[in-house]
Each structure stands twice: as structure tokens, then as C-alpha cells.
Tab-separated table of C-alpha atoms and ligand atoms in Angstrom:
chain	number	residue	atom	x	y	z
A	1	UNK	CA	-18.793	29.077	-6.127
A	2	UNK	CA	-19.354	25.802	-7.961
A	3	UNK	CA	-21.369	23.335	-5.861
A	4	UNK	CA	-19.757	19.966	-5.425
A	5	UNK	CA	-22.407	17.241	-5.921
A	6	UNK	CA	-25.694	19.214	-5.813
A	7	UNK	CA	-28.370	18.041	-3.364
A	8	UNK	CA	-30.976	17.435	-6.045
A	9	UNK	CA	-28.688	14.867	-7.619
A	10	UNK	CA	-28.667	12.685	-4.518
A	11	UNK	CA	-30.990	9.732	-3.902
A	12	UNK	CA	-33.559	10.784	-1.311
A	13	UNK	CA	-34.968	7.509	0.046
A	14	UNK	CA	-33.469	5.484	2.871
A	15	UNK	CA	-33.395	1.981	1.438
A	16	UNK	CA	-34.911	-1.084	3.075
A	17	UNK	CA	-31.447	-2.660	3.147
A	18	UNK	CA	-30.055	0.220	5.185
A	19	UNK	CA	-33.042	0.314	7.560
A	20	UNK	CA	-32.735	-3.425	8.077
A	21	UNK	CA	-29.004	-3.206	8.890
A	22	UNK	CA	-29.537	-0.329	11.318
A	23	UNK	CA	-32.368	-2.131	13.073
A	24	UNK	CA	-30.388	-5.350	13.244
A	25	UNK	CA	-27.396	-3.675	14.879
A	26	UNK	CA	-29.657	-1.795	17.307
A	27	UNK	CA	-31.356	-5.041	18.326
A	28	UNK	CA	-28.098	-6.966	18.870
A	29	UNK	CA	-25.617	-4.474	20.170
A	30	UNK	CA	-26.529	-4.511	23.858
A	31	UNK	CA	-26.298	-8.233	24.262
A	32	UNK	CA	-22.860	-8.235	22.646
A	33	UNK	CA	-21.362	-5.016	23.902
A	34	UNK	CA	-21.861	-5.950	27.550
A	35	UNK	CA	-19.534	-8.920	27.322
A	36	UNK	CA	-16.217	-8.414	29.016
A	37	UNK	CA	-14.548	-10.332	26.225
A	38	UNK	CA	-13.916	-7.242	24.152
A	39	UNK	CA	-10.966	-5.035	23.515
A	40	UNK	CA	-10.952	-1.970	25.715
A	41	UNK	CA	-9.284	0.741	23.677
A	42	UNK	CA	-9.306	-0.560	20.126
A	43	UNK	CA	-12.259	0.044	17.895
A	44	UNK	CA	-14.303	-3.046	17.103
A	45	UNK	CA	-17.750	-3.624	15.607
A	46	UNK	CA	-20.832	-3.702	17.805
A	47	UNK	CA	-21.779	-7.028	16.275
A	48	UNK	CA	-20.620	-9.132	13.361
A	49	UNK	CA	-17.725	-8.813	10.953
A	50	UNK	CA	-15.465	-5.837	10.146
A	51	UNK	CA	-12.537	-5.401	7.760
A	52	UNK	CA	-10.734	-2.397	6.231
A	53	UNK	CA	-10.902	1.101	7.725
A	54	UNK	CA	-12.681	3.409	5.273
A	55	UNK	CA	-13.404	7.122	5.088
A	56	UNK	CA	-10.981	8.040	7.879
A	57	UNK	CA	-11.420	11.815	7.951
A	58	UNK	CA	-12.183	14.958	9.905
A	59	UNK	CA	-15.726	16.269	9.505
A	60	UNK	CA	-16.958	19.320	11.399
A	61	UNK	CA	-14.123	19.126	13.876
A	62	UNK	CA	-14.537	15.449	14.753
A	63	UNK	CA	-12.807	12.303	13.534
A	64	UNK	CA	-14.930	9.917	11.520
A	65	UNK	CA	-14.062	6.340	10.794
A	66	UNK	CA	-16.052	4.020	8.564
A	67	UNK	CA	-15.270	0.389	7.945
A	68	UNK	CA	-16.104	-2.583	5.801
A	69	UNK	CA	-18.924	-4.143	7.734
A	70	UNK	CA	-21.183	-7.189	7.637
A	71	UNK	CA	-23.348	-7.011	10.753
A	72	UNK	CA	-25.306	-10.233	10.172
A	73	UNK	CA	-22.523	-12.763	10.618
A	74	UNK	CA	-19.016	-13.260	11.976
A	75	UNK	CA	-17.688	-13.774	8.489
A	76	UNK	CA	-17.362	-11.588	5.390
A	77	UNK	CA	-20.583	-10.881	3.470
A	78	UNK	CA	-21.895	-8.152	1.164
A	79	UNK	CA	-20.189	-5.092	2.509
A	80	UNK	CA	-21.918	-2.261	4.350
A	81	UNK	CA	-20.133	0.744	5.778
A	82	UNK	CA	-20.094	0.794	9.588
A	83	UNK	CA	-19.486	4.180	11.184
A	84	UNK	CA	-18.008	5.675	14.359
A	85	UNK	CA	-16.772	9.104	15.365
A	86	UNK	CA	-14.429	10.439	18.004
A	87	UNK	CA	-13.067	13.655	19.434
A	88	UNK	CA	-9.715	12.149	20.337
A	89	UNK	CA	-9.129	9.097	18.082
A	90	UNK	CA	-9.305	6.771	21.081
A	91	UNK	CA	-12.856	6.808	22.391
A	92	UNK	CA	-15.219	6.027	19.507
A	93	UNK	CA	-18.945	6.611	19.482
A	94	UNK	CA	-21.019	4.198	17.403
A	95	UNK	CA	-23.231	5.744	14.730
A	96	UNK	CA	-25.884	4.077	12.565
A	97	UNK	CA	-24.647	2.007	9.621
A	98	UNK	CA	-23.795	4.580	6.942
A	99	UNK	CA	-24.302	2.599	3.733
A	100	UNK	CA	-25.811	-0.699	2.669
A	101	UNK	CA	-25.451	-2.273	-0.778
A	102	UNK	CA	-28.796	-1.166	-2.193
A	103	UNK	CA	-28.022	-0.100	-5.782
A	104	UNK	CA	-27.613	-2.128	-8.961
A	105	UNK	CA	-23.929	-1.201	-9.294
A	106	UNK	CA	-23.046	-2.556	-5.828
A	107	UNK	CA	-25.134	-5.669	-5.270
A	108	UNK	CA	-22.003	-7.472	-4.044
A	109	UNK	CA	-21.107	-4.729	-1.572
A	110	UNK	CA	-19.990	-1.167	-0.944
A	111	UNK	CA	-16.264	-1.827	-0.962
A	112	UNK	CA	-13.472	0.277	0.526
A	113	UNK	CA	-13.039	3.977	-0.020
A	114	UNK	CA	-12.307	7.296	1.605
A	115	UNK	CA	-13.878	10.601	2.672
A	116	UNK	CA	-13.352	14.337	2.531
A	117	UNK	CA	-15.121	17.351	3.977
A	118	UNK	CA	-16.173	19.656	1.121
A	119	UNK	CA	-18.257	22.807	1.564
A	120	UNK	CA	-19.683	21.566	4.863
A	121	UNK	CA	-20.637	18.185	3.424
A	122	UNK	CA	-19.079	14.823	4.076
A	123	UNK	CA	-18.216	13.186	0.755
A	124	UNK	CA	-17.599	9.439	0.548
A	125	UNK	CA	-16.000	7.823	-2.472
A	126	UNK	CA	-16.096	4.040	-2.568
A	127	UNK	CA	-16.181	1.021	-4.825
A	128	UNK	CA	-19.424	-0.544	-5.990
A	129	UNK	CA	-18.841	-4.269	-6.387
A	130	UNK	CA	-21.000	-6.690	-8.384
A	131	UNK	CA	-20.494	-10.407	-8.600
A	132	UNK	CA	-23.406	-11.745	-10.656
A	133	UNK	CA	-21.997	-15.243	-10.996
A	134	UNK	CA	-20.162	-16.374	-7.844
A	135	UNK	CA	-19.030	-19.494	-9.726
A	136	UNK	CA	-17.094	-17.401	-12.213
A	137	UNK	CA	-15.038	-14.471	-10.940
A	138	UNK	CA	-14.567	-13.098	-14.442
A	139	UNK	CA	-18.042	-11.531	-14.177
A	140	UNK	CA	-16.989	-9.356	-11.228
A	141	UNK	CA	-17.097	-5.618	-11.939
A	142	UNK	CA	-15.904	-2.752	-9.760
A	143	UNK	CA	-16.779	0.922	-10.243
A	144	UNK	CA	-16.258	4.078	-8.215
A	145	UNK	CA	-19.186	5.830	-6.548
A	146	UNK	CA	-20.049	8.848	-4.428
A	147	UNK	CA	-22.260	9.409	-1.417
A	148	UNK	CA	-22.791	12.672	0.437
A	149	UNK	CA	-23.764	13.087	4.062
A	150	UNK	CA	-24.059	15.170	7.188
A	151	UNK	CA	-22.024	13.000	9.541
A	152	UNK	CA	-24.871	10.538	10.186
A	153	UNK	CA	-26.957	10.015	7.065
A	154	UNK	CA	-25.461	9.511	3.613
A	155	UNK	CA	-27.188	9.690	0.236
A	156	UNK	CA	-25.784	8.149	-2.897
A	157	UNK	CA	-25.196	10.201	-6.014
A	158	UNK	CA	-27.877	9.635	-8.666
A	159	UNK	CA	-25.385	9.407	-11.484
A	160	UNK	CA	-23.128	6.812	-9.901
A	161	UNK	CA	-20.756	5.385	-10.894
A	162	UNK	CA	-18.428	8.340	-11.331
A	163	UNK	CA	-15.528	6.231	-12.575
A	164	UNK	CA	-16.557	3.331	-14.766
A	165	UNK	CA	-14.551	0.411	-16.067
A	166	UNK	CA	-14.427	2.202	-19.461
A	167	UNK	CA	-12.178	4.766	-17.812
A	168	UNK	CA	-9.536	2.228	-16.930
A	169	UNK	CA	-6.293	2.294	-18.894
A	170	UNK	CA	-5.675	-0.157	-21.696
A	171	UNK	CA	-4.956	-3.760	-20.851
A	172	UNK	CA	-6.696	-3.586	-17.476
A	173	UNK	CA	-8.350	-6.457	-15.694
A	174	UNK	CA	-11.998	-5.402	-15.370
A	175	UNK	CA	-12.488	-7.411	-12.199
A	176	UNK	CA	-10.088	-5.532	-9.927
A	177	UNK	CA	-10.498	-1.786	-9.708
A	178	UNK	CA	-11.125	-0.569	-6.227
A	179	UNK	CA	-10.473	1.348	-3.001
A	180	UNK	CA	-10.403	5.037	-4.087
A	181	UNK	CA	-8.453	7.338	-1.777
A	182	UNK	CA	-9.225	10.994	-2.470
A	183	UNK	CA	-7.435	14.196	-1.553
A	184	UNK	CA	-7.348	17.778	-2.704
A	185	UNK	CA	-4.273	19.640	-3.904
A	186	UNK	CA	-4.176	23.185	-5.275
A	187	UNK	CA	-7.934	23.216	-5.902
A	188	UNK	CA	-8.030	19.881	-7.769
A	189	UNK	CA	-9.231	16.529	-6.435
A	190	UNK	CA	-7.083	13.467	-6.922
A	191	UNK	CA	-7.777	9.817	-6.390
A	192	UNK	CA	-5.583	6.732	-6.315
A	193	UNK	CA	-7.071	3.319	-7.032
A	194	UNK	CA	-5.804	-0.242	-6.729
A	195	UNK	CA	-5.921	-2.304	-9.881
A	196	UNK	CA	-4.084	-4.758	-12.099
A	197	UNK	CA	-3.356	-5.483	-15.733
A	198	UNK	CA	-5.091	-8.198	-17.727
A	199	UNK	CA	-1.948	-10.246	-17.088
A	200	UNK	CA	-2.105	-9.942	-13.306
A	201	UNK	CA	0.496	-7.246	-12.866
A	202	UNK	CA	-0.571	-5.068	-9.919
A	203	UNK	CA	-1.087	-1.338	-10.470
A	204	UNK	CA	-1.956	1.884	-8.729
A	205	UNK	CA	-3.840	4.377	-10.942
A	206	UNK	CA	-4.207	8.141	-10.545
A	207	UNK	CA	-7.353	10.103	-11.515
A	208	UNK	CA	-8.108	13.807	-11.331
A	209	UNK	CA	-11.324	15.850	-11.042
A	210	UNK	CA	-12.458	19.439	-10.609
A	211	UNK	CA	-15.829	18.583	-9.047
A	212	UNK	CA	-15.615	14.984	-7.740
A	213	UNK	CA	-18.244	13.904	-10.293
A	214	UNK	CA	-16.239	13.971	-13.538
A	215	UNK	CA	-12.929	12.179	-13.395
A	216	UNK	CA	-10.028	11.974	-15.837
A	217	UNK	CA	-7.419	9.254	-15.859
A	218	UNK	CA	-3.934	10.710	-15.343
A	219	UNK	CA	-1.692	7.652	-15.457
A	220	UNK	CA	0.030	4.804	-13.679
A	221	UNK	CA	1.480	5.630	-10.282
A	222	UNK	CA	3.288	2.330	-10.387
A	223	UNK	CA	3.095	-1.251	-11.561
A	224	UNK	CA	4.476	-4.469	-10.076
A	225	UNK	CA	5.566	-5.980	-13.415
A	226	UNK	CA	4.930	-9.378	-11.873
A	227	UNK	CA	7.695	-8.808	-9.337
A	228	UNK	CA	5.723	-7.523	-6.396
A	229	UNK	CA	2.330	-9.166	-6.306
A	230	UNK	CA	-0.711	-9.491	-8.567
A	231	UNK	CA	-2.940	-6.876	-6.948
A	232	UNK	CA	-2.325	-3.702	-4.936
A	233	UNK	CA	-5.271	-2.957	-2.663
A	234	UNK	CA	-6.103	0.126	-0.625
A	235	UNK	CA	-3.540	2.651	-1.903
A	236	UNK	CA	-3.103	5.935	-0.050
A	237	UNK	CA	-0.917	8.857	-1.073
A	238	UNK	CA	0.070	11.893	0.980
A	239	UNK	CA	2.838	14.391	1.503
A	240	UNK	CA	4.744	14.226	4.768
A	241	UNK	CA	7.984	15.774	5.995
A	242	UNK	CA	9.107	16.738	2.494
A	243	UNK	CA	8.305	13.379	0.874
A	244	UNK	CA	5.458	11.905	-1.089
A	245	UNK	CA	4.407	8.707	0.624
A	246	UNK	CA	2.516	5.908	-1.088
A	247	UNK	CA	1.130	3.172	1.096
A	248	UNK	CA	-0.643	0.117	-0.214
A	249	UNK	CA	-1.689	-3.431	0.602
A	250	UNK	CA	-0.269	-5.818	-2.006
A	251	UNK	CA	-1.442	-9.379	-2.517
A	252	UNK	CA	0.795	-12.188	-3.670
A	253	UNK	CA	4.193	-10.672	-2.863
A	254	UNK	CA	7.016	-13.247	-2.766
A	255	UNK	CA	7.942	-14.062	0.823
A	256	UNK	CA	11.401	-12.901	1.926
A	257	UNK	CA	13.406	-14.002	4.968
A	258	UNK	CA	11.655	-11.486	7.232
A	259	UNK	CA	9.209	-9.598	5.043
A	260	UNK	CA	5.811	-10.246	3.535
A	261	UNK	CA	5.019	-13.351	5.544
A	262	UNK	CA	1.307	-12.555	5.541
A	263	UNK	CA	-0.429	-13.521	2.294
A	264	UNK	CA	-1.622	-9.908	2.091
A	265	UNK	CA	1.143	-7.524	3.107
A	266	UNK	CA	1.454	-3.742	3.491
A	267	UNK	CA	4.207	-1.383	2.358
A	268	UNK	CA	5.145	2.271	2.372
A	269	UNK	CA	7.062	3.866	-0.481
A	270	UNK	CA	8.928	7.162	-0.175
A	271	UNK	CA	9.584	9.257	-3.252
A	272	UNK	CA	8.085	11.870	-5.502
A	273	UNK	CA	4.730	11.894	-7.318
A	274	UNK	CA	4.614	13.675	-10.670
A	275	UNK	CA	1.042	15.044	-10.718
A	276	UNK	CA	1.179	15.532	-14.507
A	277	UNK	CA	2.207	12.013	-15.498
A	278	UNK	CA	1.175	10.149	-12.313
A	279	UNK	CA	4.593	8.513	-12.152
A	280	UNK	CA	5.876	7.908	-8.644
A	281	UNK	CA	9.652	8.041	-8.499
A	282	UNK	CA	10.346	5.643	-5.674
A	283	UNK	CA	13.468	5.627	-3.570
A	284	UNK	CA	12.368	3.480	-0.606
A	285	UNK	CA	9.930	0.619	-0.135
A	286	UNK	CA	9.496	-1.134	3.201
A	287	UNK	CA	6.943	-3.272	4.999
A	288	UNK	CA	4.824	-1.128	7.335
A	289	UNK	CA	4.282	-3.620	10.133
A	290	UNK	CA	5.932	-7.018	10.596
A	291	UNK	CA	3.255	-8.472	12.872
A	292	UNK	CA	0.778	-11.251	12.281
A	293	UNK	CA	-2.249	-8.964	12.073
A	294	UNK	CA	-2.056	-5.709	10.192
A	295	UNK	CA	-3.737	-4.826	6.888
A	296	UNK	CA	-5.359	-2.158	4.714
A	297	UNK	CA	-4.014	0.927	6.535
A	298	UNK	CA	-5.548	4.290	5.717
A	299	UNK	CA	-4.452	7.760	6.798
A	300	UNK	CA	-5.929	11.171	7.433
A	301	UNK	CA	-4.648	14.511	8.606
A	302	UNK	CA	-5.459	15.359	12.224
A	303	UNK	CA	-7.001	18.649	13.314
A	304	UNK	CA	-3.533	19.922	14.196
A	305	UNK	CA	-1.829	18.724	11.025
A	306	UNK	CA	-0.402	15.349	12.026
A	307	UNK	CA	-0.637	12.434	9.578
A	308	UNK	CA	-2.515	9.608	11.341
A	309	UNK	CA	-2.742	6.001	10.163
A	310	UNK	CA	-5.166	3.310	11.276
A	311	UNK	CA	-5.284	-0.271	10.022
A	312	UNK	CA	-7.295	-3.419	10.308
A	313	UNK	CA	-5.697	-5.403	13.180
A	314	UNK	CA	-6.272	-8.729	11.525
A	315	UNK	CA	-4.958	-10.720	8.614
A	316	UNK	CA	-7.065	-12.445	6.002
A	317	UNK	CA	-7.686	-16.197	5.986
A	318	UNK	CA	-7.379	-16.745	9.737
A	319	UNK	CA	-9.826	-18.207	12.177
A	320	UNK	CA	-11.002	-15.643	14.738
A	321	UNK	CA	-11.676	-17.019	18.203
A	322	UNK	CA	-14.076	-14.234	19.268
A	323	UNK	CA	-16.589	-15.423	16.684
A	324	UNK	CA	-18.213	-17.332	19.579
A	325	UNK	CA	-19.115	-13.932	21.132
A	326	UNK	CA	-20.759	-12.577	17.997
A	327	UNK	CA	-18.078	-10.112	16.877
A	328	UNK	CA	-14.734	-10.377	15.118
A	329	UNK	CA	-11.763	-8.119	14.468
A	330	UNK	CA	-10.499	-4.737	15.698
A	331	UNK	CA	-8.632	-1.750	14.339
A	332	UNK	CA	-5.093	-0.868	15.425
A	333	UNK	CA	-4.471	2.099	17.638
A	334	UNK	CA	-4.261	5.183	15.386
A	335	UNK	CA	-0.606	6.040	14.838
A	336	UNK	CA	1.195	9.304	14.173
A	337	UNK	CA	3.496	9.046	11.196
A	338	UNK	CA	6.748	10.903	10.629
A	339	UNK	CA	9.489	10.451	8.067
A	340	UNK	CA	13.113	10.565	9.165
A	341	UNK	CA	15.650	9.718	6.487
A	342	UNK	CA	14.494	6.533	4.784
A	343	UNK	CA	12.174	5.413	7.554
A	344	UNK	CA	8.497	5.987	8.258
A	345	UNK	CA	8.114	6.124	12.038
A	346	UNK	CA	4.866	5.081	13.713
A	347	UNK	CA	3.829	6.042	17.214
A	348	UNK	CA	0.502	5.672	19.043
A	349	UNK	CA	-1.387	8.972	18.870
A	350	UNK	CA	-0.494	11.197	21.808
A	351	UNK	CA	-4.202	11.382	22.737
A	352	UNK	CA	-3.840	7.961	24.341
A	353	UNK	CA	-1.664	9.463	27.065
A	354	UNK	CA	-4.669	10.999	28.777
A	355	UNK	CA	-6.109	7.525	29.401
A	356	UNK	CA	-2.959	6.382	31.210
A	357	UNK	CA	-3.469	5.714	34.934
A	358	UNK	CA	-1.519	3.995	37.734
A	359	UNK	CA	1.960	4.992	36.671
A	360	UNK	CA	4.705	2.596	37.755
A	361	UNK	CA	8.367	3.183	37.092
A	362	UNK	CA	11.451	1.098	37.815
A	363	UNK	CA	14.792	2.715	37.079
A	364	UNK	CA	17.969	0.840	36.208
A	365	UNK	CA	16.606	-2.590	37.052
A	366	UNK	CA	19.125	-5.389	36.641
A	367	UNK	CA	17.785	-8.525	34.973
A	368	UNK	CA	20.008	-11.587	35.071
A	369	UNK	CA	17.999	-14.766	34.647
A	370	UNK	CA	14.277	-14.566	35.415
A	371	UNK	CA	12.663	-11.486	36.941
A	372	UNK	CA	9.226	-10.112	37.685
A	373	UNK	CA	8.683	-6.561	38.877
A	374	UNK	CA	6.195	-5.130	41.364
A	375	UNK	CA	3.195	-3.693	39.570
A	376	UNK	CA	4.343	-4.849	36.135
A	377	UNK	CA	1.517	-7.099	35.039
A	378	UNK	CA	-1.934	-6.836	33.536
A	379	UNK	CA	-3.762	-6.984	30.292
A	380	UNK	CA	-4.677	-3.406	29.344
A	381	UNK	CA	-1.491	-1.444	29.426
A	382	UNK	CA	0.984	0.875	27.853
A	383	UNK	CA	4.594	0.043	28.703
A	384	UNK	CA	7.812	1.768	27.680
A	385	UNK	CA	11.209	0.195	28.180
A	386	UNK	CA	14.794	1.095	27.458
A	387	UNK	CA	16.962	-1.985	27.643
A	388	UNK	CA	20.751	-1.870	27.766
A	389	UNK	CA	21.805	-5.342	26.694
A	390	UNK	CA	25.407	-4.986	27.862
A	391	UNK	CA	26.994	-8.460	27.386
A	392	UNK	CA	23.654	-10.276	27.080
A	393	UNK	CA	22.817	-12.047	23.855
A	394	UNK	CA	19.159	-12.805	24.557
A	395	UNK	CA	16.504	-10.790	26.266
A	396	UNK	CA	12.919	-12.015	26.561
A	397	UNK	CA	9.671	-10.515	27.735
A	398	UNK	CA	6.847	-12.895	28.420
A	399	UNK	CA	3.423	-11.312	28.493
A	400	UNK	CA	-0.088	-12.688	29.007
A	401	UNK	CA	1.559	-15.298	31.213
A	402	UNK	CA	-0.545	-17.646	33.315
A	403	UNK	CA	-2.858	-20.640	32.961
A	404	UNK	CA	0.056	-22.430	31.264
A	405	UNK	CA	0.075	-19.791	28.526
A	406	UNK	CA	2.591	-17.160	27.507
A	407	UNK	CA	3.402	-14.894	24.596
A	408	UNK	CA	7.071	-14.198	24.007
A	409	UNK	CA	8.884	-11.142	22.716
A	410	UNK	CA	12.565	-12.001	22.217
A	411	UNK	CA	15.549	-9.945	21.146
A	412	UNK	CA	18.541	-11.885	19.795
A	413	UNK	CA	21.571	-9.656	19.687
A	414	UNK	CA	23.736	-11.701	17.350
A	415	UNK	CA	21.000	-11.958	14.747
A	416	UNK	CA	19.724	-8.415	15.404
A	417	UNK	CA	16.201	-9.801	15.367
A	418	UNK	CA	13.152	-9.031	17.472
A	419	UNK	CA	10.567	-11.796	17.395
A	420	UNK	CA	6.997	-12.258	18.491
A	421	UNK	CA	5.733	-15.709	19.359
A	422	UNK	CA	2.135	-16.601	20.166
A	423	UNK	CA	2.551	-20.336	19.735
A	424	UNK	CA	2.156	-20.904	23.482
A	425	UNK	CA	-0.481	-18.233	23.949
A	426	UNK	CA	-3.416	-20.626	23.984
A	427	UNK	CA	-4.750	-18.534	21.186
A	428	UNK	CA	-6.499	-21.189	19.194
A	429	UNK	CA	-5.317	-19.487	16.029
A	430	UNK	CA	-4.311	-21.987	13.406
A	431	UNK	CA	-1.259	-21.592	11.203
A	432	UNK	CA	2.071	-19.892	11.725
A	433	UNK	CA	2.045	-17.879	14.917
A	434	UNK	CA	5.569	-16.501	14.902
A	435	UNK	CA	7.193	-13.462	13.280
A	436	UNK	CA	10.658	-11.938	13.183
A	437	UNK	CA	11.741	-8.388	12.446
A	438	UNK	CA	15.278	-7.031	11.932
A	439	UNK	CA	16.073	-4.387	14.570
A	440	UNK	CA	19.510	-2.903	15.266
A	441	UNK	CA	20.508	-1.684	18.706
A	442	UNK	CA	21.211	2.019	19.144
A	443	UNK	CA	24.249	2.572	21.407
A	444	UNK	CA	23.785	-0.995	22.636
A	445	UNK	CA	20.169	-0.297	23.604
A	446	UNK	CA	16.753	-1.470	22.562
A	447	UNK	CA	13.777	0.758	23.232
A	448	UNK	CA	10.349	-0.832	23.159
A	449	UNK	CA	6.815	0.352	23.609
A	450	UNK	CA	4.126	-2.213	24.078
A	451	UNK	CA	0.398	-1.550	23.921
A	452	UNK	CA	-1.624	-4.454	25.158
A	453	UNK	CA	-5.386	-4.813	25.013
A	454	UNK	CA	-7.608	-7.776	25.863
A	455	UNK	CA	-6.733	-9.509	22.602
A	456	UNK	CA	-3.792	-7.721	21.038
A	457	UNK	CA	-0.164	-6.697	21.385
A	458	UNK	CA	1.240	-3.770	19.402
A	459	UNK	CA	4.998	-3.422	19.609
A	460	UNK	CA	7.014	-0.373	18.593
A	461	UNK	CA	10.810	-0.649	18.587
A	462	UNK	CA	13.480	2.080	18.491
A	463	UNK	CA	11.008	4.951	18.924
A	464	UNK	CA	8.639	3.681	16.265
A	465	UNK	CA	11.132	2.904	13.483
A	466	UNK	CA	9.769	-0.658	13.568
A	467	UNK	CA	6.280	-1.935	14.357
A	468	UNK	CA	4.826	-5.366	14.920
A	469	UNK	CA	1.127	-5.902	15.580
A	470	UNK	CA	-0.628	-9.140	16.427
A	471	UNK	CA	-3.804	-10.433	17.944
A	472	UNK	CA	-3.493	-12.804	20.899
A	473	UNK	CA	-6.476	-14.659	22.305
A	474	UNK	CA	-5.086	-15.909	25.610
A	475	UNK	CA	-7.179	-16.716	28.630
A	476	UNK	CA	-8.277	-13.454	30.263
A	477	UNK	CA	-6.610	-14.603	33.497
A	478	UNK	CA	-3.201	-14.726	31.812
A	479	UNK	CA	-1.923	-11.403	33.133
A	480	UNK	CA	1.680	-12.052	34.170
A	481	UNK	CA	4.767	-10.365	32.763
A	482	UNK	CA	8.267	-11.789	33.156
A	483	UNK	CA	11.707	-10.716	31.939
A	484	UNK	CA	14.474	-13.180	31.134
A	485	UNK	CA	18.066	-12.612	30.070
A	486	UNK	CA	21.110	-14.833	29.619
A	487	UNK	CA	23.491	-12.230	31.102
A	488	UNK	CA	23.140	-9.014	33.038
A	489	UNK	CA	20.847	-6.486	31.390
A	490	UNK	CA	19.944	-3.031	32.707
A	491	UNK	CA	16.450	-1.775	32.047
A	492	UNK	CA	14.308	1.239	32.814
A	493	UNK	CA	10.611	0.598	32.562
A	494	UNK	CA	7.447	2.647	32.848
A	495	UNK	CA	3.974	1.208	32.816
A	496	UNK	CA	0.465	2.600	32.829
A	497	UNK	CA	-2.939	0.983	32.917
A	498	UNK	CA	-5.172	2.118	30.115
A	499	UNK	CA	-8.685	2.933	31.173
A	500	UNK	CA	-11.361	4.439	28.984
B	1	FRU	C1	-8.993	-5.296	1.358
B	1	FRU	C2	-10.225	-5.473	0.494
B	1	FRU	C3	-10.414	-4.293	-0.419
B	1	FRU	C4	-11.877	-4.332	-0.714
B	1	FRU	C5	-12.444	-4.799	0.609
B	1	FRU	C6	-13.655	-5.669	0.480
B	1	FRU	O1	-9.015	-5.998	2.543
B	1	FRU	O2	-10.138	-6.695	-0.226
B	1	FRU	O3	-9.595	-4.311	-1.566
B	1	FRU	O4	-12.389	-3.089	-1.092
B	1	FRU	O5	-11.416	-5.515	1.260
B	1	FRU	O6	-14.236	-5.905	1.725
């Protein structure tokens, strides 16, 4: 059998940059990890800055997650790859930093990419970024590279880069060519990449390879034609429930009444990929998550064949109040994806259920005005509700309530809108702190699932047809939950504490 990336073609030395990053994290992690001001069941860095999930994959029966990582500061810097693994997608074990920018083709950072298990090896494909003149972005170059590892240590391929700017299609911008997502189909490897034309029209490109080292350009998966942003980052493409699904993170999409309020948004497209021409025949495009903090999602297939998505639970260009503790940003809870009709459903991975404790259930509770319920409070919880609005026009849930702070989830029946409001949350986050999402009732009912961690609220409506994810940095003593309606509402509610 043909060897994929032979050992003798891998760099053997561990670089000083990588040793330094590993030692730095080891020296800092205990002082930071012991703080109670951390999320409990969302992955976050041991110290420093994190952005996109990378290399989300199964390797030797365990889940691996890498991420864009700058350990030395609470802001973005030349990107390393942080690394964790897990048996159940919930409890993550920290591993040494996997890659540091230590080669000439990546002096500006090892940018986003993906991973695959091949012949017992763990293959990473990522973008090498150089920015020789920070004053002038036109000197930026991005190329695609390989590294091969054993689940802990990764060695870069001697003949990197494997996809060079020369292999871009005509009329490409040379400065934006990144975030390879690889997969294998019928014995051939494929890769989608985010890019744009020399006139700032965003593109997703498809490449093909027999051995991961030699790649051929297949064609354009899609192009924005100046109508849907100037750059499409972090594309991912997979087959699910009879559909090809393209997800991506576009920049510069025109804001609509409800959609694309974050400067960098995320969408899923349903349709059909022609593997010969690369053309993606699209029939649906929708925003993945309407919350304030959700970006750069990436998927993998679980050990039992489910499609799982994880995203950065943060949006760009925001201040991050945990910087005072030496770490910033978290990942979302991994979510199971399913396609039903024109909708991509998202639901927290079922593995989280085993961390549920202290079950509380209230059946057919009537809310008319203000109501609190015995045992329904707290900060680390999983809560499921089915709400029959009857004649009511407004139904509100206030969470993280206390210390003069509250965060409000409101359903307005006439507008058919579910909103999330952290303006009174004491969050200290500057800018717009409010989002709305269109949600229709089903038989007069709204079903909601709410996952709350120290600093986040993830909301899933109508069994995961709609999702809304946001960070909230309220006082840790703000633990109250209150329900408010303008008319009689009947609700069944279940709540669990989440304890890892
Ligand atoms: C998305 C992104 C990617 C890039 C990485 C750099 O958030 O801009 O396109 O690879 O972050 O950290």
C-alpha cells in the first residue's frame, strides 16, 4: 500500500518555539486553572488567547480538538495550535501545544485547518501565514501545509507547502487563501479552502489529492459575486441525511433584519456538490446561530457516525472581560447535526446527559405575571421547557438574575421573535448586546433548551431548529431565574445541574 507522507520526509527536531510555548503553558496553567472564574463544561484555553476550533477529529478512538492559540497574551498573536482530547466530547484533557510557527512559510502563524486519521497517523492540514510587512497587508501570503503526529507530537512535512499560491485559480487574491478542511471519499482526499478573487468576491475552492502531498485544483465550490461578503473563512463540507452540507464563516455580509448582525457571520448551505466540477448546487442557505458569540464552526464524524459541530463561542472585535484572569474565550458545546427538510438541526451531544445531576421537574406550571420555581436557579445547568403560550403575547425568562443584573430571553408571539438581551447583565461587554431570531410556534407551543455555564448561555428552540449562543459575564452571584408572562401560560420544565 502507498504510504501517505513517509516518515523520512518529516522534520525531526522539536523547535525552540514549540518548546518555549509548551514550557510557558506548563509554568502558567496551575495559577490560572485554579480560579473559579472559568467555564465548567465548555473547553477553554489553559492560559492566554484562543480562537477557531481546528483539527476536530477522531484519532485512535478518541476525540481530538486543536485550536488557534496564542498562549502568551490575552489577545491574538502569531498562531500556535493548542490541543485537547476527550473520550466523550465533554471532558477535555489538555495536551502539550501541538504546533508553533517555526518555519519560514508560517512566520505569522499556523492558521486554521483540519485533521484526519490515515494509516494510524494523525494528519494535520493547515495554513501557513506570513506577513512580512505589517504596514502593508498586500505582502501577506497564505499556503497550505501538512504535519503528521501520534496524538501528542506533530512533525511538519519537509516539502511544505503542499498547496502554494501558484495553485490558486486565475484572478485570485494572493493574500487570502486559508483554512483547509480535508475529507476522504471513495479513496480520494478532498479539501475545501476559503479564498477570494482579486476584486474581493468571496470564494470556496475545491482541491483533490491521492496522497495528501500532491494536490490538484478542481474548481469553485461557490462565489459571493459581491453579494454575500468579501471573504469566506473556515469552509467545511460533508454529507448528512442525503444532502451535501457546506458550512462557512463569511465576512462582510450585508446585515438583514434578523440575520448576519455579527461582522463575521456563519451559514450552512444545503445542496449537492459535483465532485468533478466542484460546483455546489445550493437550494438552502441559512445562518447557523443567531447569537452574539458564535464563529468558525468545524465538524467531524463521531465514533458512532453522528455529525458533530463545535464552534468558537466568541465573536471578533469584542472586549473580553475574563482577560483580567489571564484567559479568554471558550468553545461551544459540541452539537449533533441532523437535516430535516430545509433545516439543519443542532442539539447538544447526548454525552452531556451523563453529567446531569439533581433533576427537578415541574409539570403544567401556570405562569401569569411573575413566577419563580423551587429548585429552578443556578449557573451551571441544562434546562428543557415546553411552553404553551395560550392567549399570552409575551413570555420572558430572566436568567443570571441578582446583584441588580439580569439576562432576558423573551418570546413575542405577534412578531414570532425570540430575543436574547444581555444589556442588563452587568457584562461589561461594549457594543450591541441584543439579538433577535424568528421562531414560529408549533401547535401554539415553544420548546426551549438552555445550557448555561459560568459565562455563557446557549439556547436551542423548537428541538434545535434554531440556535442562539452568547457569552454573558454577570456577577457569579447572579443565579436567579424568573418567568414572566402577560397572560396565563402553561409550562413544563425540567432542570439538571451540570457537574464534571
Ligand atoms: C477565522 C480566522 C481564520 C484564520 C484564523 C487565524 O476566525 O480568521 O480564517 O485561519 O482565524 O487565527
